[in-house]
Amino acid sequence: MLHVRNDWKKTVNAALLAGLLLPASLAGAAASPETSAAPSIAGNAAGGPESSAVQHDALKPEAGEAAPAAAVKKKKVLVIGLDGTRPDALQAANAVNLDALAANGAYSWTTKANSNYTWSATGWSTIHTGVWYQKHGVKDNTWTGSQFGQYPSLMKRAELYNPALSTASIVHWGPINDKLVEGIDLEKTVATDAEVVSDTVNLLKTGNPDFLFLHFDDIDHAGHTYGFSPKVPQYTKAIEGVDAQIGTILDAVKARSTYAQEDWLILVSTDHGGKGTSHGGGSSEETTIFLIASGESTVKGQLTGATYQADVMVTALKHLGVPVGSNWNLDGRAVGLIQ
């Protein structure tokens, strides 16, 4: 392990950045809400790899000749975690890159986090494991009672299923790597959000990651200092700052020499919202979060069915073609992907 210690009125501008204005599409049925008695929906979460055949530019075959074989793009996933980011503040901010990701994919501004215990450790545990706190056991930032032996990070599950996958976690908040993520190729903890960007850009240039998780912390810092609210300019400015950093990473993805042969799914979400200058409770301001799933393999438009924090990494597995075992007893399901 390596440690280096306004609403949707902006859609038009975002869509222009994405390259086109896309029609809305509907998502599938909602996952069951968090409850200890809820039946497992793992069987619906993921199956085999989705069809990703793409016909590149080719000469029209002559009569009697076979058409050229379609090229299959390499599936890749980038999960971006924005600590402590309220969806209403994200919509209010001038976040051009995040707006463009939403315009080029599926999105929800009403995704639900854990019903209580909206701490960072609890939220990131749910995102990584695909289950609610009643199963993974993490109720606060002490990580006491964690059940990661039974409910490990789904990045570890992906690595076990296909060791050839290149997996990496680059985080600003160290406990994610120290306590939660394990069994992957690279775990790196850095001191600033700027280092998350520089290390990620370097990895995209010099390496070949297939499943990459990033964690940004500056937005949460601004919320604790000035307030978690779209009416707090310091908070929305922090969102805009991280949005610009995300733009740098997206540019690095597109600059890859193999980008034309790759099918990137970009997932963006958060661990919790906030109220006043804190979080941890069960208010709507703390439990309402967002989810963006962007890329050529996603449906386009606002997700109309209910979406949940536990869906994030399950969606990643679906895109990568990692089947979910029924014995995993997951609460999340894949959302926003073309079926």
mmCIF file of C-alpha atoms in Angstrom:
data_model
loop_
_atom_site.group_PDB
_atom_site.id
_atom_site.type_symbol
_atom_site.label_atom_id
_atom_site.label_comp_id
_atom_site.label_asym_id
_atom_site.label_seq_id
_atom_site.Cartn_x
_atom_site.Cartn_y
_atom_site.Cartn_z
ATOM 1 C CA MET A 1 0.000 0.000 0.000
ATOM 2 C CA LEU A 2 1.414 3.406 -0.961
ATOM 3 C CA HIS A 3 0.734 6.399 1.266
ATOM 4 C CA VAL A 4 1.992 9.919 0.447
ATOM 5 C CA ARG A 5 0.695 11.374 3.252
ATOM 6 C CA ASN A 6 -29.446 27.757 -10.185
ATOM 7 C CA ASP A 7 -31.133 25.086 -10.953
ATOM 8 C CA TRP A 8 -31.109 23.203 -14.225
ATOM 9 C CA LYS A 9 -31.324 26.359 -16.329
ATOM 10 C CA LYS A 10 -27.610 25.873 -16.979
ATOM 11 C CA THR A 11 -28.287 22.724 -18.982
ATOM 12 C CA VAL A 12 -27.965 24.477 -22.346
ATOM 13 C CA ASN A 13 -24.492 25.825 -21.567
ATOM 14 C CA ALA A 14 -23.449 22.495 -20.152
ATOM 15 C CA ALA A 15 -24.756 20.676 -23.167
ATOM 16 C CA LEU A 16 -22.784 22.925 -25.472
ATOM 17 C CA LEU A 17 -19.676 21.995 -23.531
ATOM 18 C CA ALA A 18 -20.593 18.341 -23.911
ATOM 19 C CA GLY A 19 -20.879 18.810 -27.633
ATOM 20 C CA LEU A 20 -24.608 18.468 -28.134
ATOM 21 C CA LEU A 21 -27.964 18.926 -26.433
ATOM 22 C CA LEU A 22 -29.258 15.503 -25.570
ATOM 23 C CA PRO A 23 -32.831 14.282 -25.086
ATOM 24 C CA ALA A 24 -34.047 13.028 -21.754
ATOM 25 C CA SER A 25 -34.401 9.305 -21.165
ATOM 26 C CA LEU A 26 -35.971 7.321 -18.418
ATOM 27 C CA ALA A 27 -34.246 5.015 -15.983
ATOM 28 C CA GLY A 28 -35.448 1.663 -14.701
ATOM 29 C CA ALA A 29 -37.326 0.883 -11.519
ATOM 30 C CA ALA A 30 -35.949 2.131 -8.220
ATOM 31 C CA ALA A 31 -33.916 0.150 -5.751
ATOM 32 C CA SER A 32 -35.459 -0.701 -2.422
ATOM 33 C CA PRO A 33 -34.863 2.022 0.187
ATOM 34 C CA GLU A 34 -32.512 1.403 3.042
ATOM 35 C CA THR A 35 -33.997 -0.926 5.622
ATOM 36 C CA SER A 36 -32.637 -3.859 7.493
ATOM 37 C CA ALA A 37 -35.570 -5.974 6.337
ATOM 38 C CA ALA A 38 -35.363 -5.028 2.652
ATOM 39 C CA PRO A 39 -34.891 -7.987 0.308
ATOM 40 C CA SER A 40 -31.619 -8.272 -1.545
ATOM 41 C CA ILE A 41 -31.709 -6.868 -5.058
ATOM 42 C CA ALA A 42 -28.259 -8.091 -5.978
ATOM 43 C CA GLY A 43 -29.632 -10.400 -8.614
ATOM 44 C CA ASN A 44 -30.730 -7.380 -10.638
ATOM 45 C CA ALA A 45 -27.582 -5.391 -10.063
ATOM 46 C CA ALA A 46 -25.198 -6.698 -12.636
ATOM 47 C CA GLY A 47 -24.731 -9.446 -15.087
ATOM 48 C CA GLY A 48 -22.365 -10.025 -17.942
ATOM 49 C CA PRO A 49 -20.696 -7.174 -19.785
ATOM 50 C CA GLU A 50 -22.964 -4.890 -21.738
ATOM 51 C CA SER A 51 -22.734 -4.751 -25.512
ATOM 52 C CA SER A 52 -20.176 -2.121 -26.421
ATOM 53 C CA ALA A 53 -19.642 -2.842 -30.122
ATOM 54 C CA VAL A 54 -18.933 0.350 -32.019
ATOM 55 C CA GLN A 55 -18.720 0.628 -35.816
ATOM 56 C CA HIS A 56 -15.799 2.889 -36.654
ATOM 57 C CA ASP A 57 -15.424 4.710 -39.953
ATOM 58 C CA ALA A 58 -14.797 2.094 -42.615
ATOM 59 C CA LEU A 59 -15.061 1.688 -46.354
ATOM 60 C CA LYS A 60 -18.353 0.404 -47.620
ATOM 61 C CA PRO A 61 -17.799 -3.266 -48.548
ATOM 62 C CA GLU A 62 -18.008 -4.236 -52.187
ATOM 63 C CA ALA A 63 -20.766 -6.580 -53.302
ATOM 64 C CA GLY A 64 -20.098 -10.077 -52.069
ATOM 65 C CA GLU A 65 -17.606 -8.918 -49.442
ATOM 66 C CA ALA A 66 -18.238 -9.308 -45.707
ATOM 67 C CA ALA A 67 -18.736 -6.146 -43.679
ATOM 68 C CA PRO A 68 -15.735 -5.282 -41.472
ATOM 69 C CA ALA A 69 -15.941 -6.541 -37.892
ATOM 70 C CA ALA A 70 -17.067 -4.011 -35.312
ATOM 71 C CA ALA A 71 -14.412 -2.841 -32.882
ATOM 72 C CA VAL A 72 -15.128 -3.422 -29.206
ATOM 73 C CA LYS A 73 -14.102 -0.594 -26.940
ATOM 74 C CA LYS A 74 -12.343 -1.223 -23.643
ATOM 75 C CA LYS A 75 -14.650 -0.517 -20.692
ATOM 76 C CA LYS A 76 -13.190 1.777 -18.044
ATOM 77 C CA VAL A 77 -14.592 3.533 -14.956
ATOM 78 C CA LEU A 78 -13.668 6.759 -13.190
ATOM 79 C CA VAL A 79 -15.505 7.347 -9.892
ATOM 80 C CA ILE A 80 -15.186 10.895 -8.540
ATOM 81 C CA GLY A 81 -16.155 11.464 -4.902
ATOM 82 C CA LEU A 82 -16.871 15.054 -3.853
ATOM 83 C CA ASP A 83 -16.968 15.095 -0.070
ATOM 84 C CA GLY A 84 -19.853 17.015 1.510
ATOM 85 C CA THR A 85 -21.442 18.359 -1.691
ATOM 86 C CA ARG A 86 -25.114 19.303 -1.583
ATOM 87 C CA PRO A 87 -26.932 18.904 -4.912
ATOM 88 C CA ASP A 88 -28.731 22.245 -4.630
ATOM 89 C CA ALA A 89 -25.389 23.997 -4.154
ATOM 90 C CA LEU A 90 -23.902 22.085 -7.083
ATOM 91 C CA GLN A 91 -26.761 23.296 -9.273
ATOM 92 C CA ALA A 92 -26.338 26.861 -8.005
ATOM 93 C CA ALA A 93 -22.596 26.900 -8.659
ATOM 94 C CA ASN A 94 -21.042 27.670 -12.030
ATOM 95 C CA ALA A 95 -19.739 24.109 -12.334
ATOM 96 C CA VAL A 96 -19.326 23.867 -16.095
ATOM 97 C CA ASN A 97 -17.547 20.514 -16.177
ATOM 98 C CA LEU A 98 -19.964 18.743 -13.849
ATOM 99 C CA ASP A 99 -22.872 20.298 -15.753
ATOM 100 C CA ALA A 100 -21.422 18.943 -18.991
ATOM 101 C CA LEU A 101 -21.054 15.449 -17.490
ATOM 102 C CA ALA A 102 -24.711 15.544 -16.455
ATOM 103 C CA ALA A 103 -25.779 16.784 -19.901
ATOM 104 C CA ASN A 104 -23.884 13.893 -21.491
ATOM 105 C CA GLY A 105 -25.396 11.227 -19.267
ATOM 106 C CA ALA A 106 -27.917 10.337 -16.601
ATOM 107 C CA TYR A 107 -28.289 12.342 -13.412
ATOM 108 C CA SER A 108 -30.307 12.676 -10.213
ATOM 109 C CA TRP A 109 -30.378 15.584 -7.766
ATOM 110 C CA THR A 110 -32.500 13.607 -5.285
ATOM 111 C CA THR A 111 -30.376 10.519 -4.643
ATOM 112 C CA LYS A 112 -30.597 9.299 -1.056
ATOM 113 C CA ALA A 113 -27.702 8.720 1.302
ATOM 114 C CA ASN A 114 -27.963 6.706 4.529
ATOM 115 C CA SER A 115 -31.091 7.649 6.479
ATOM 116 C CA ASN A 116 -28.962 8.623 9.475
ATOM 117 C CA TYR A 117 -25.329 8.671 10.533
ATOM 118 C CA THR A 118 -24.396 10.945 7.642
ATOM 119 C CA TRP A 119 -20.705 10.897 8.459
ATOM 120 C CA SER A 120 -17.944 10.595 5.898
ATOM 121 C CA ALA A 121 -16.928 7.101 6.999
ATOM 122 C CA THR A 122 -20.543 5.936 6.777
ATOM 123 C CA GLY A 123 -21.180 7.433 3.350
ATOM 124 C CA TRP A 124 -17.983 6.292 1.695
ATOM 125 C CA SER A 125 -18.480 2.831 3.172
ATOM 126 C CA THR A 126 -21.926 2.632 1.565
ATOM 127 C CA ILE A 127 -20.617 3.851 -1.799
ATOM 128 C CA HIS A 128 -17.735 1.383 -1.792
ATOM 129 C CA THR A 129 -19.536 -1.669 -0.427
ATOM 130 C CA GLY A 130 -22.939 -1.228 -2.089
ATOM 131 C CA VAL A 131 -24.778 -1.779 1.222
ATOM 132 C CA TRP A 132 -26.298 0.434 3.916
ATOM 133 C CA TYR A 133 -24.776 1.035 7.331
ATOM 134 C CA GLN A 134 -26.906 -1.691 8.904
ATOM 135 C CA LYS A 135 -24.752 -4.186 6.976
ATOM 136 C CA HIS A 136 -21.308 -2.601 6.701
ATOM 137 C CA GLY A 137 -21.549 -1.497 10.323
ATOM 138 C CA VAL A 138 -19.911 1.946 10.114
ATOM 139 C CA LYS A 139 -21.946 4.599 11.969
ATOM 140 C CA ASP A 140 -19.321 7.309 12.521
ATOM 141 C CA ASN A 141 -15.785 8.330 11.728
ATOM 142 C CA THR A 142 -14.283 5.989 14.312
ATOM 143 C CA TRP A 143 -15.031 3.097 11.913
ATOM 144 C CA THR A 144 -15.971 1.003 14.943
ATOM 145 C CA GLY A 145 -17.995 -2.104 14.107
ATOM 146 C CA SER A 146 -17.029 -2.267 10.435
ATOM 147 C CA GLN A 147 -17.928 -5.502 8.650
ATOM 148 C CA PHE A 148 -15.671 -5.241 5.616
ATOM 149 C CA GLY A 149 -14.783 -8.919 5.822
ATOM 150 C CA GLN A 150 -18.345 -9.738 4.821
ATOM 151 C CA TYR A 151 -18.973 -6.562 2.816
ATOM 152 C CA PRO A 152 -15.664 -5.479 1.230
ATOM 153 C CA SER A 153 -15.153 -2.618 -1.170
ATOM 154 C CA LEU A 154 -16.513 -3.502 -4.594
ATOM 155 C CA MET A 155 -13.177 -2.429 -6.055
ATOM 156 C CA LYS A 156 -11.692 -5.432 -4.243
ATOM 157 C CA ARG A 157 -14.503 -7.607 -5.616
ATOM 158 C CA ALA A 158 -13.647 -6.420 -9.142
ATOM 159 C CA GLU A 159 -9.947 -7.155 -8.626
ATOM 160 C CA LEU A 160 -10.688 -10.650 -7.319
ATOM 161 C CA TYR A 161 -12.950 -11.377 -10.292
ATOM 162 C CA ASN A 162 -10.471 -10.051 -12.849
ATOM 163 C CA PRO A 163 -6.918 -9.575 -11.509
ATOM 164 C CA ALA A 164 -5.916 -8.147 -14.897
ATOM 165 C CA LEU A 165 -7.894 -4.974 -14.119
ATOM 166 C CA SER A 166 -5.743 -2.010 -13.143
ATOM 167 C CA THR A 167 -7.384 -0.575 -10.006
ATOM 168 C CA ALA A 168 -6.418 2.578 -8.102
ATOM 169 C CA SER A 169 -7.708 4.814 -5.288
ATOM 170 C CA ILE A 170 -6.270 8.333 -4.933
ATOM 171 C CA VAL A 171 -7.745 10.204 -1.970
ATOM 172 C CA HIS A 172 -7.368 13.379 0.048
ATOM 173 C CA TRP A 173 -9.030 11.883 3.135
ATOM 174 C CA GLY A 174 -6.704 9.103 4.224
ATOM 175 C CA PRO A 175 -9.100 6.863 6.209
ATOM 176 C CA ILE A 176 -10.768 5.777 2.961
ATOM 177 C CA ASN A 177 -7.590 3.948 2.009
ATOM 178 C CA ASP A 178 -6.505 3.126 5.570
ATOM 179 C CA LYS A 179 -9.797 1.604 6.737
ATOM 180 C CA LEU A 180 -11.953 0.774 3.726
ATOM 181 C CA VAL A 181 -10.165 0.144 0.446
ATOM 182 C CA GLU A 182 -7.896 -2.882 0.185
ATOM 183 C CA GLY A 183 -6.814 -5.557 -2.233
ATOM 184 C CA ILE A 184 -6.363 -3.240 -5.233
ATOM 185 C CA ASP A 185 -3.288 -2.314 -7.233
ATOM 186 C CA LEU A 186 -2.665 1.225 -5.998
ATOM 187 C CA GLU A 187 -3.796 3.092 -2.892
ATOM 188 C CA LYS A 188 -2.441 6.600 -2.606
ATOM 189 C CA THR A 189 -3.261 9.226 0.015
ATOM 190 C CA VAL A 190 -2.240 12.813 -0.675
ATOM 191 C CA ALA A 191 -2.350 16.068 1.287
ATOM 192 C CA THR A 192 -4.377 18.308 -1.038
ATOM 193 C CA ASP A 193 -7.026 18.180 -3.739
ATOM 194 C CA ALA A 194 -4.428 19.631 -6.122
ATOM 195 C CA GLU A 195 -2.286 16.540 -5.551
ATOM 196 C CA VAL A 196 -5.273 14.300 -6.303
ATOM 197 C CA VAL A 197 -5.369 16.024 -9.697
ATOM 198 C CA SER A 198 -1.639 15.877 -10.442
ATOM 199 C CA ASP A 199 -1.291 12.227 -9.399
ATOM 200 C CA THR A 200 -4.371 11.250 -11.410
ATOM 201 C CA VAL A 201 -3.187 13.076 -14.523
ATOM 202 C CA ASN A 202 0.187 11.368 -14.204
ATOM 203 C CA LEU A 203 -1.464 7.953 -13.852
ATOM 204 C CA LEU A 204 -3.637 8.576 -16.908
ATOM 205 C CA LYS A 205 -0.562 9.601 -18.910
ATOM 206 C CA THR A 206 1.862 6.906 -17.810
ATOM 207 C CA GLY A 207 -0.429 4.061 -16.744
ATOM 208 C CA ASN A 208 -3.510 2.280 -17.977
ATOM 209 C CA PRO A 209 -6.137 2.352 -15.193
ATOM 210 C CA ASP A 210 -9.389 0.453 -15.661
ATOM 211 C CA PHE A 211 -11.150 1.260 -12.372
ATOM 212 C CA LEU A 212 -10.170 4.505 -10.663
ATOM 213 C CA PHE A 213 -11.616 6.126 -7.519
ATOM 214 C CA LEU A 214 -10.815 9.737 -6.599
ATOM 215 C CA HIS A 215 -11.713 11.660 -3.440
ATOM 216 C CA PHE A 216 -11.801 15.479 -3.156
ATOM 217 C CA ASP A 217 -12.134 17.116 0.278
ATOM 218 C CA ASP A 218 -12.049 20.927 -0.180
ATOM 219 C CA ILE A 219 -15.824 21.306 -0.597
ATOM 220 C CA ASP A 220 -16.457 19.627 2.750
ATOM 221 C CA HIS A 221 -13.834 21.885 4.378
ATOM 222 C CA ALA A 222 -15.668 24.956 3.054
ATOM 223 C CA GLY A 223 -18.978 23.641 4.362
ATOM 224 C CA HIS A 224 -17.603 23.116 7.856
ATOM 225 C CA THR A 225 -15.990 26.550 7.837
ATOM 226 C CA TYR A 226 -18.676 28.708 6.211
ATOM 227 C CA GLY A 227 -21.821 26.585 5.928
ATOM 228 C CA PHE A 228 -23.313 23.883 3.719
ATOM 229 C CA SER A 229 -25.731 25.947 1.645
ATOM 230 C CA PRO A 230 -26.190 27.208 -1.914
ATOM 231 C CA LYS A 231 -26.567 30.662 -0.328
ATOM 232 C CA VAL A 232 -23.010 30.578 1.043
ATOM 233 C CA PRO A 233 -20.656 31.976 -1.631
ATOM 234 C CA GLN A 234 -17.542 30.392 -0.143
ATOM 235 C CA TYR A 235 -19.200 26.981 -0.394
ATOM 236 C CA THR A 236 -20.283 27.366 -4.017
ATOM 237 C CA LYS A 237 -16.858 28.805 -4.877
ATOM 238 C CA ALA A 238 -15.259 25.676 -3.438
ATOM 239 C CA ILE A 239 -17.489 23.579 -5.716
ATOM 240 C CA GLU A 240 -16.398 25.678 -8.686
ATOM 241 C CA GLY A 241 -12.747 25.224 -7.746
ATOM 242 C CA VAL A 242 -13.033 21.441 -7.633
ATOM 243 C CA ASP A 243 -15.062 21.531 -10.850
ATOM 244 C CA ALA A 244 -12.118 23.211 -12.593
ATOM 245 C CA GLN A 245 -9.827 20.470 -11.253
ATOM 246 C CA ILE A 246 -12.196 17.836 -12.604
ATOM 247 C CA GLY A 247 -11.934 19.554 -15.975
ATOM 248 C CA THR A 248 -8.176 19.021 -15.908
ATOM 249 C CA ILE A 249 -8.697 15.307 -15.231
ATOM 250 C CA LEU A 250 -11.294 14.977 -17.990
ATOM 251 C CA ASP A 251 -8.866 16.618 -20.417
ATOM 252 C CA ALA A 252 -6.253 14.041 -19.420
ATOM 253 C CA VAL A 253 -8.704 11.209 -20.057
ATOM 254 C CA LYS A 254 -9.492 12.537 -23.533
ATOM 255 C CA ALA A 255 -5.794 13.105 -24.290
ATOM 256 C CA ARG A 256 -4.963 9.412 -23.871
ATOM 257 C CA SER A 257 -3.552 7.926 -27.071
ATOM 258 C CA THR A 258 -6.001 5.019 -26.685
ATOM 259 C CA TYR A 259 -9.051 7.149 -25.879
ATOM 260 C CA ALA A 260 -10.819 6.392 -29.176
ATOM 261 C CA GLN A 261 -10.707 2.700 -28.281
ATOM 262 C CA GLU A 262 -12.011 3.243 -24.726
ATOM 263 C CA ASP A 263 -15.528 3.487 -23.276
ATOM 264 C CA TRP A 264 -15.243 5.555 -20.101
ATOM 265 C CA LEU A 265 -18.066 5.608 -17.562
ATOM 266 C CA ILE A 266 -17.649 8.594 -15.248
ATOM 267 C CA LEU A 267 -19.578 8.419 -11.973
ATOM 268 C CA VAL A 268 -19.770 11.394 -9.606
ATOM 269 C CA SER A 269 -21.410 11.430 -6.173
ATOM 270 C CA THR A 270 -20.869 12.355 -2.516
ATOM 271 C CA ASP A 271 -20.887 10.875 0.966
ATOM 272 C CA HIS A 272 -23.382 13.291 2.541
ATOM 273 C CA GLY A 273 -24.878 16.776 2.392
ATOM 274 C CA GLY A 274 -24.845 19.214 5.278
ATOM 275 C CA LYS A 275 -26.843 21.584 7.457
ATOM 276 C CA GLY A 276 -25.413 24.696 8.998
ATOM 277 C CA THR A 277 -21.728 23.919 9.379
ATOM 278 C CA SER A 278 -22.090 20.216 10.192
ATOM 279 C CA HIS A 279 -23.581 16.872 9.209
ATOM 280 C CA GLY A 280 -24.192 13.478 10.750
ATOM 281 C CA GLY A 281 -27.953 13.538 11.281
ATOM 282 C CA GLY A 282 -31.000 12.530 9.288
ATOM 283 C CA SER A 283 -32.284 15.850 7.909
ATOM 284 C CA SER A 284 -33.107 16.131 4.219
ATOM 285 C CA GLU A 285 -30.235 18.591 3.800
ATOM 286 C CA GLU A 286 -27.849 15.898 5.037
ATOM 287 C CA THR A 287 -29.357 12.814 3.390
ATOM 288 C CA THR A 288 -30.193 14.226 -0.074
ATOM 289 C CA ILE A 289 -27.254 13.853 -2.424
ATOM 290 C CA PHE A 290 -26.674 13.529 -6.194
ATOM 291 C CA LEU A 291 -25.515 10.979 -8.717
ATOM 292 C CA ILE A 292 -24.124 11.569 -12.204
ATOM 293 C CA ALA A 293 -23.392 8.713 -14.626
ATOM 294 C CA SER A 294 -21.818 10.052 -17.801
ATOM 295 C CA GLY A 295 -20.492 8.473 -20.970
ATOM 296 C CA GLU A 296 -21.488 6.813 -24.223
ATOM 297 C CA SER A 297 -22.910 3.741 -22.424
ATOM 298 C CA THR A 298 -25.380 5.774 -20.340
ATOM 299 C CA VAL A 299 -28.957 6.794 -20.929
ATOM 300 C CA LYS A 300 -29.391 10.519 -21.375
ATOM 301 C CA GLY A 301 -31.480 12.698 -19.086
ATOM 302 C CA GLN A 302 -32.751 12.959 -15.547
ATOM 303 C CA LEU A 303 -33.253 9.663 -13.732
ATOM 304 C CA THR A 304 -36.926 9.502 -12.802
ATOM 305 C CA GLY A 305 -36.756 6.444 -10.565
ATOM 306 C CA ALA A 306 -35.347 6.563 -7.056
ATOM 307 C CA THR A 307 -31.561 6.319 -6.835
ATOM 308 C CA TYR A 308 -29.399 5.546 -3.837
ATOM 309 C CA GLN A 309 -25.881 6.011 -2.581
ATOM 310 C CA ALA A 310 -25.417 2.243 -2.626
ATOM 311 C CA ASP A 311 -25.901 2.241 -6.432
ATOM 312 C CA VAL A 312 -22.626 3.961 -7.343
ATOM 313 C CA MET A 313 -20.074 1.148 -7.298
ATOM 314 C CA VAL A 314 -22.630 -1.469 -8.391
ATOM 315 C CA THR A 315 -23.073 0.602 -11.545
ATOM 316 C CA ALA A 316 -19.296 0.582 -11.996
ATOM 317 C CA LEU A 317 -19.204 -3.218 -11.771
ATOM 318 C CA LYS A 318 -21.977 -3.534 -14.352
ATOM 319 C CA HIS A 319 -20.050 -1.404 -16.828
ATOM 320 C CA LEU A 320 -16.870 -3.420 -16.258
ATOM 321 C CA GLY A 321 -18.696 -6.711 -16.760
ATOM 322 C CA VAL A 322 -18.142 -7.936 -13.201
ATOM 323 C CA PRO A 323 -21.100 -10.152 -12.185
ATOM 324 C CA VAL A 324 -22.633 -9.578 -8.752
ATOM 325 C CA GLY A 325 -23.041 -12.703 -6.657
ATOM 326 C CA SER A 326 -26.397 -13.166 -4.926
ATOM 327 C CA ASN A 327 -24.464 -14.128 -1.794
ATOM 328 C CA TRP A 328 -22.987 -10.628 -1.700
ATOM 329 C CA ASN A 329 -26.372 -9.440 -0.406
ATOM 330 C CA LEU A 330 -26.033 -5.978 -1.893
ATOM 331 C CA ASP A 331 -28.531 -3.137 -1.473
ATOM 332 C CA GLY A 332 -27.433 -1.188 -4.564
ATOM 333 C CA ARG A 333 -28.156 -1.801 -8.227
ATOM 334 C CA ALA A 334 -26.818 -0.528 -11.531
ATOM 335 C CA VAL A 335 -28.513 2.670 -12.712
ATOM 336 C CA GLY A 336 -28.257 4.965 -15.714
ATOM 337 C CA LEU A 337 -26.687 2.460 -18.116
ATOM 338 C CA ILE A 338 -28.049 1.490 -21.516
ATOM 339 C CA GLN A 339 -29.502 -1.975 -21.027
#
